[in-house]
Tab-separated table of C-alpha atoms in Angstrom:
chain	number	residue	atom	x	y	z
A	348	MET	CA	5.338	77.265	-124.826
A	349	LYS	CA	6.562	79.159	-121.764
A	350	ILE	CA	3.848	80.327	-119.363
A	351	GLY	CA	4.426	82.426	-116.254
A	352	ARG	CA	2.773	84.643	-113.661
A	353	PHE	CA	3.638	88.318	-113.612
A	354	SER	CA	2.488	91.687	-112.358
A	355	TYR	CA	2.549	95.188	-113.781
A	356	LYS	CA	1.679	98.107	-111.497
A	357	ASN	CA	0.031	95.689	-109.043
A	358	GLU	CA	-2.032	94.000	-111.770
A	359	VAL	CA	-1.360	90.248	-111.642
A	360	PHE	CA	-1.753	88.149	-114.768
A	361	THR	CA	-0.692	84.980	-116.545
A	362	GLY	CA	1.565	85.553	-119.521
A	363	ILE	CA	2.937	83.725	-122.546
A	364	ILE	CA	6.685	84.355	-122.916
A	365	GLU	CA	8.063	84.906	-126.411
A	366	GLY	CA	11.660	86.107	-126.423
A	367	ASN	CA	11.854	89.320	-124.389
A	368	LYS	CA	8.089	89.900	-124.536
A	369	VAL	CA	5.164	88.623	-122.485
A	370	GLY	CA	1.609	88.413	-123.771
A	371	SER	CA	-1.013	88.797	-121.038
A	372	ILE	CA	-4.005	86.444	-121.089
A	373	GLY	CA	-5.543	87.950	-117.966
A	374	ASN	CA	-5.605	86.752	-114.393
A	375	ILE	CA	-6.272	83.084	-115.094
A	376	PRO	CA	-4.220	80.894	-112.716
A	377	ILE	CA	-1.975	78.431	-114.529
A	378	GLU	CA	-3.479	75.518	-112.618
A	379	LYS	CA	-6.889	76.625	-113.964
A	380	LEU	CA	-5.571	76.633	-117.527
A	381	ILE	CA	-4.222	73.148	-116.925
A	382	SER	CA	-7.373	71.774	-115.303
A	383	ILE	CA	-9.708	72.940	-118.082
A	384	ASN	CA	-7.225	71.807	-120.736
A	385	ILE	CA	-6.829	75.053	-122.670
A	386	ILE	CA	-3.040	75.450	-122.439
A	387	GLU	CA	-2.653	74.810	-126.170
A	388	ASP	CA	-5.150	77.587	-126.974
A	389	ALA	CA	-3.770	80.101	-124.476
A	390	LYS	CA	-2.084	82.218	-127.160
A	391	ASN	CA	-5.509	83.039	-128.568
A	392	LEU	CA	-6.331	84.810	-125.289
A	393	ILE	CA	-3.473	87.337	-125.462
A	394	ASN	CA	-4.847	90.866	-125.055
A	395	ARG	CA	-1.758	92.951	-124.304
A	396	TRP	CA	2.017	92.730	-124.697
A	397	PHE	CA	4.747	93.792	-122.242
A	398	LEU	CA	8.529	93.776	-122.219
A	399	ILE	CA	9.592	91.139	-119.711
A	400	ASP	CA	12.036	93.535	-118.015
A	401	GLU	CA	9.195	95.857	-116.957
A	402	LEU	CA	7.357	93.079	-115.095
A	403	GLU	CA	7.585	91.565	-111.624
A	404	TYR	CA	7.485	87.782	-111.230
A	405	GLU	CA	4.665	86.285	-109.183
A	406	VAL	CA	4.213	82.825	-107.628
A	407	LEU	CA	3.983	80.397	-110.529
A	408	LEU	CA	1.382	78.014	-109.096
A	409	THR	CA	-0.600	77.299	-105.968
A	410	PRO	CA	-0.244	73.518	-105.955
A	411	GLY	CA	-2.276	71.253	-103.752
A	412	LYS	CA	0.849	69.176	-103.193
A	413	ILE	CA	4.599	69.597	-103.553
A	414	ILE	CA	6.137	66.124	-103.500
A	415	CYS	CA	9.926	65.898	-103.451
A	416	LEU	CA	12.212	62.983	-104.221
A	417	GLY	CA	15.065	62.212	-101.873
A	418	LEU	CA	18.180	60.354	-103.018
A	419	ASN	CA	17.336	60.254	-106.721
A	420	TYR	CA	20.920	60.780	-107.905
A	421	LYS	CA	23.521	58.137	-106.997
A	422	SER	CA	26.171	60.813	-106.511
A	423	HIS	CA	24.012	62.681	-103.981
A	424	ALA	CA	23.338	59.483	-102.042
A	425	ALA	CA	27.070	58.745	-102.016
A	426	GLU	CA	28.071	62.175	-100.685
A	427	GLY	CA	25.600	61.764	-97.824
A	428	GLY	CA	26.651	58.208	-97.037
A	429	TRP	CA	23.208	56.784	-97.836
A	430	GLN	CA	22.379	53.537	-99.585
A	431	ILE	CA	20.854	53.626	-103.066
A	432	PRO	CA	17.082	53.239	-102.568
A	433	GLN	CA	15.245	50.332	-104.174
A	434	GLU	CA	12.140	52.435	-104.776
A	435	PRO	CA	11.489	56.182	-104.917
A	436	VAL	CA	11.838	57.913	-101.551
A	437	TYR	CA	9.523	60.897	-101.379
A	438	PHE	CA	8.261	63.461	-98.898
A	439	GLU	CA	6.004	66.505	-98.990
A	440	LYS	CA	6.821	70.181	-98.628
A	441	SER	CA	4.145	72.646	-97.592
A	442	SER	CA	2.646	74.358	-100.633
A	443	CYS	CA	2.816	77.682	-98.777
A	444	CYS	CA	6.619	77.751	-99.036
A	445	ILE	CA	6.626	78.342	-102.810
A	446	ILE	CA	8.075	81.677	-103.979
A	447	PRO	CA	8.783	83.101	-107.448
A	448	HIS	CA	11.892	83.951	-109.415
A	449	LYS	CA	13.788	86.889	-107.856
A	450	ALA	CA	11.988	86.617	-104.496
A	451	LYS	CA	13.971	86.406	-101.258
A	452	ILE	CA	14.837	83.124	-99.524
A	453	CYS	CA	14.438	83.916	-95.813
A	454	ILE	CA	16.516	81.818	-93.430
A	455	PRO	CA	16.322	82.115	-89.629
A	456	GLU	CA	19.532	83.544	-88.199
A	457	ASN	CA	21.680	81.470	-85.820
A	458	THR	CA	19.873	78.186	-86.469
A	459	GLY	CA	22.592	76.220	-88.237
A	460	ARG	CA	23.230	75.313	-91.839
A	461	PHE	CA	20.884	75.867	-94.791
A	462	ASP	CA	21.336	74.311	-98.237
A	463	PRO	CA	19.732	74.972	-101.631
A	464	GLU	CA	19.076	72.016	-103.954
A	465	VAL	CA	18.405	72.446	-107.675
A	466	GLU	CA	15.751	70.066	-109.035
A	467	LEU	CA	13.726	69.435	-112.183
A	468	ALA	CA	10.084	69.890	-111.188
A	469	VAL	CA	7.190	68.176	-112.965
A	470	ILE	CA	3.797	69.908	-113.121
A	471	ILE	CA	0.860	67.518	-113.264
A	472	GLY	CA	-1.741	68.144	-115.967
A	473	LYS	CA	-4.564	65.724	-115.180
A	474	LYS	CA	-6.062	64.023	-112.161
A	475	CYS	CA	-4.481	60.597	-111.912
A	476	LYS	CA	-4.245	57.521	-109.690
A	477	ARG	CA	-2.506	54.171	-110.237
A	478	VAL	CA	-0.724	55.330	-113.370
A	479	ARG	CA	1.480	52.862	-115.224
A	480	SER	CA	4.911	54.242	-116.095
A	481	GLN	CA	4.283	53.762	-119.819
A	482	ASP	CA	1.217	56.016	-119.548
A	483	ALA	CA	2.715	58.697	-117.289
A	484	GLU	CA	3.562	61.187	-120.044
A	485	MET	CA	-0.108	61.930	-120.742
A	486	PHE	CA	-0.575	63.249	-117.191
A	487	ILE	CA	2.242	65.823	-117.382
A	488	ALA	CA	1.478	69.468	-118.241
A	489	GLY	CA	5.031	70.770	-118.190
A	490	TYR	CA	8.199	71.417	-116.249
A	491	THR	CA	9.850	74.115	-114.191
A	492	ILE	CA	12.856	74.547	-111.904
A	493	GLY	CA	12.526	73.902	-108.184
A	494	ASN	CA	14.912	74.764	-105.353
A	495	ASP	CA	14.379	72.426	-102.404
A	496	VAL	CA	15.855	74.670	-99.696
A	497	THR	CA	16.624	72.672	-96.561
A	498	ALA	CA	17.437	73.576	-92.959
A	499	ARG	CA	20.193	70.958	-92.836
A	500	SER	CA	21.151	71.209	-89.169
A	501	MET	CA	17.504	70.933	-88.173
A	502	GLN	CA	16.957	68.025	-90.561
A	503	LYS	CA	19.865	66.066	-89.087
A	504	MET	CA	18.666	66.751	-85.552
A	505	ASP	CA	15.152	65.595	-86.431
A	506	GLN	CA	16.512	62.499	-88.174
A	507	SER	CA	18.502	61.582	-85.068
A	508	ARG	CA	15.275	61.763	-83.055
A	509	LYS	CA	13.378	59.790	-85.740
A	510	TYR	CA	11.184	62.826	-86.419
A	511	PRO	CA	9.793	63.669	-89.900
A	512	TRP	CA	11.649	66.052	-92.220
A	513	PHE	CA	8.663	68.359	-92.608
A	514	ARG	CA	9.735	71.447	-90.661
A	515	SER	CA	13.287	71.458	-92.066
A	516	LYS	CA	11.876	71.373	-95.600
A	517	SER	CA	8.765	73.550	-95.290
A	518	MET	CA	9.744	76.885	-93.798
A	519	ASP	CA	8.332	79.950	-95.527
A	520	THR	CA	10.174	80.672	-98.825
A	521	PHE	CA	11.790	77.208	-98.923
A	522	PHE	CA	10.605	76.291	-102.417
A	523	PRO	CA	11.539	78.828	-105.078
A	524	ALA	CA	9.994	77.679	-108.379
A	525	GLY	CA	10.100	79.137	-111.860
A	526	PRO	CA	10.827	81.344	-113.576
A	527	TRP	CA	8.016	79.868	-115.704
A	528	MET	CA	6.485	76.591	-116.791
A	529	VAL	CA	7.662	75.060	-120.059
A	530	THR	CA	5.030	72.839	-121.659
A	531	LYS	CA	6.029	69.248	-122.303
A	532	ASP	CA	5.718	69.597	-126.085
A	533	GLU	CA	8.400	72.313	-126.108
A	534	ILE	CA	10.863	70.675	-123.749
A	535	GLY	CA	10.793	67.280	-125.467
A	536	VAL	CA	12.819	64.514	-123.844
A	537	CYS	CA	13.543	65.647	-120.290
A	538	GLU	CA	15.667	62.659	-119.260
A	539	SER	CA	18.843	64.289	-120.577
A	540	LEU	CA	18.886	67.913	-119.438
A	541	ASN	CA	21.929	69.639	-117.984
A	542	ILE	CA	21.247	70.887	-114.457
A	543	GLN	CA	23.352	73.311	-112.430
A	544	LEU	CA	23.326	75.375	-109.223
A	545	ARG	CA	25.538	78.387	-108.614
A	546	ILE	CA	26.106	80.405	-105.453
A	547	ASN	CA	27.437	83.910	-106.132
A	548	GLY	CA	28.416	82.735	-109.614
A	549	GLU	CA	30.420	79.724	-108.408
A	550	VAL	CA	29.221	76.347	-109.686
A	551	LYS	CA	28.318	74.038	-106.791
A	552	GLN	CA	26.100	71.430	-108.442
A	553	SER	CA	26.449	70.270	-112.037
A	554	SER	CA	24.911	67.138	-113.493
A	555	ASN	CA	22.374	65.822	-115.983
A	556	THR	CA	18.856	64.533	-115.413
A	557	GLY	CA	19.968	61.367	-117.179
A	558	ASN	CA	21.780	60.522	-113.934
A	559	MET	CA	18.547	60.185	-111.966
A	560	ILE	CA	18.047	56.770	-110.352
A	561	PHE	CA	14.319	56.717	-111.074
A	562	THR	CA	12.850	58.195	-114.246
A	563	ILE	CA	9.909	60.575	-114.167
A	564	PRO	CA	7.445	57.898	-115.377
A	565	GLU	CA	8.695	55.534	-112.652
A	566	ILE	CA	8.285	58.274	-110.057
A	567	ILE	CA	4.721	59.035	-111.134
A	568	GLU	CA	3.837	55.344	-111.056
A	569	ALA	CA	5.260	54.969	-107.535
A	570	ILE	CA	3.524	58.049	-106.124
A	571	THR	CA	0.123	57.386	-107.694
A	572	ARG	CA	0.101	53.873	-106.326
A	573	TYR	CA	-0.964	55.522	-103.053
A	574	LEU	CA	-1.804	59.169	-103.785
A	575	THR	CA	-4.117	60.891	-106.237
A	576	LEU	CA	-2.413	63.712	-108.130
A	577	TYR	CA	-4.324	66.749	-109.373
A	578	PRO	CA	-3.685	69.439	-112.012
A	579	GLY	CA	-1.039	71.842	-110.753
A	580	ASP	CA	0.534	69.427	-108.270
A	581	ILE	CA	4.338	69.520	-108.371
A	582	ILE	CA	6.788	66.629	-108.224
A	583	SER	CA	10.367	67.780	-107.593
A	584	THR	CA	12.599	64.992	-108.857
A	585	GLY	CA	15.668	65.139	-106.624
A	586	THR	CA	19.040	66.865	-106.610
A	587	PRO	CA	22.585	65.854	-107.651
A	588	GLU	CA	25.810	66.007	-105.654
A	589	GLY	CA	27.525	69.216	-104.582
A	590	ILE	CA	25.288	70.351	-101.726
A	591	SER	CA	26.684	73.597	-100.307
A	592	PRO	CA	25.495	76.001	-97.589
A	593	ILE	CA	24.064	79.480	-98.079
A	594	LYS	CA	24.204	82.627	-95.958
A	595	ASP	CA	22.808	86.138	-95.822
A	596	GLY	CA	23.392	88.031	-99.068
A	597	ASP	CA	24.122	85.010	-101.263
A	598	ILE	CA	22.630	84.831	-104.747
A	599	VAL	CA	21.446	81.341	-105.682
A	600	GLU	CA	20.995	80.521	-109.362
A	601	CYS	CA	19.392	77.251	-110.457
A	602	GLU	CA	19.656	76.505	-114.164
A	603	ILE	CA	18.171	73.680	-116.221
A	604	GLU	CA	18.665	73.288	-119.948
A	605	LYS	CA	15.616	74.240	-122.074
A	606	ILE	CA	13.903	75.889	-119.087
A	607	GLY	CA	16.024	78.814	-117.920
A	608	VAL	CA	17.506	80.268	-114.738
A	609	LEU	CA	15.761	80.608	-111.366
A	610	SER	CA	17.513	83.245	-109.251
A	611	ASN	CA	16.896	84.134	-105.597
A	612	THR	CA	18.768	86.152	-102.982
A	613	VAL	CA	19.204	84.900	-99.406
A	614	ILE	CA	18.392	87.085	-96.401
A	615	TYR	CA	18.413	86.426	-92.674
A	616	ASP	CA	14.965	86.536	-91.118
A	617	GLY	CA	14.770	87.535	-87.483
């Protein structure tokens, strides 16, 4: 099942996507559907149908946490000159930087280089702590596409000063996510999905989630060793090689097999 957030004439709602149509189930946040465990019954709540082309996309989730993996593809580590990590390396992005499909990525003008990073994002379905990797699947609600936009020049400057990455990763609009959530039962095995990023139609990143260093169950086990995860939290699982800069006017398309295409335009902000 594909579930998204949309609006029609300023009325915001959650919708079930079927082909080119969207069935509204009312303004129930997706994280609410997840937390009360009624995702499987959501189709029974449909009260009105729309054509998807007549709708605007809204922010998919309001997660309590967005946790991102760094260096989870060997090829990405190699292009940056980093060693392969022995355990998952993760950091947090501010949840306020999430934006929907077709929204604008706003980058400050004259502040160096900015890079998009296509990533498979996991949406947590149940509260969990100290999860064993073999049990991790039961705590997943579904998957979406994430774009871990990074102020690269700022990140490198902060790294040289031994500062955290937070500000270079958490500017407003720096986590496009969507266009919808695909439930885990529909996506099936997610450890072998083609993943690609294009800038103005030109392929910059192209890989497969099978090339990740740490699997999703291993990532969940590592994170929940120290942190409690809640329904709607997002884990963005890292990006492959091919990091390339963006500028004003660029169109960034992130595509993952069995999920879809997340598209956003870049604009200079101030």
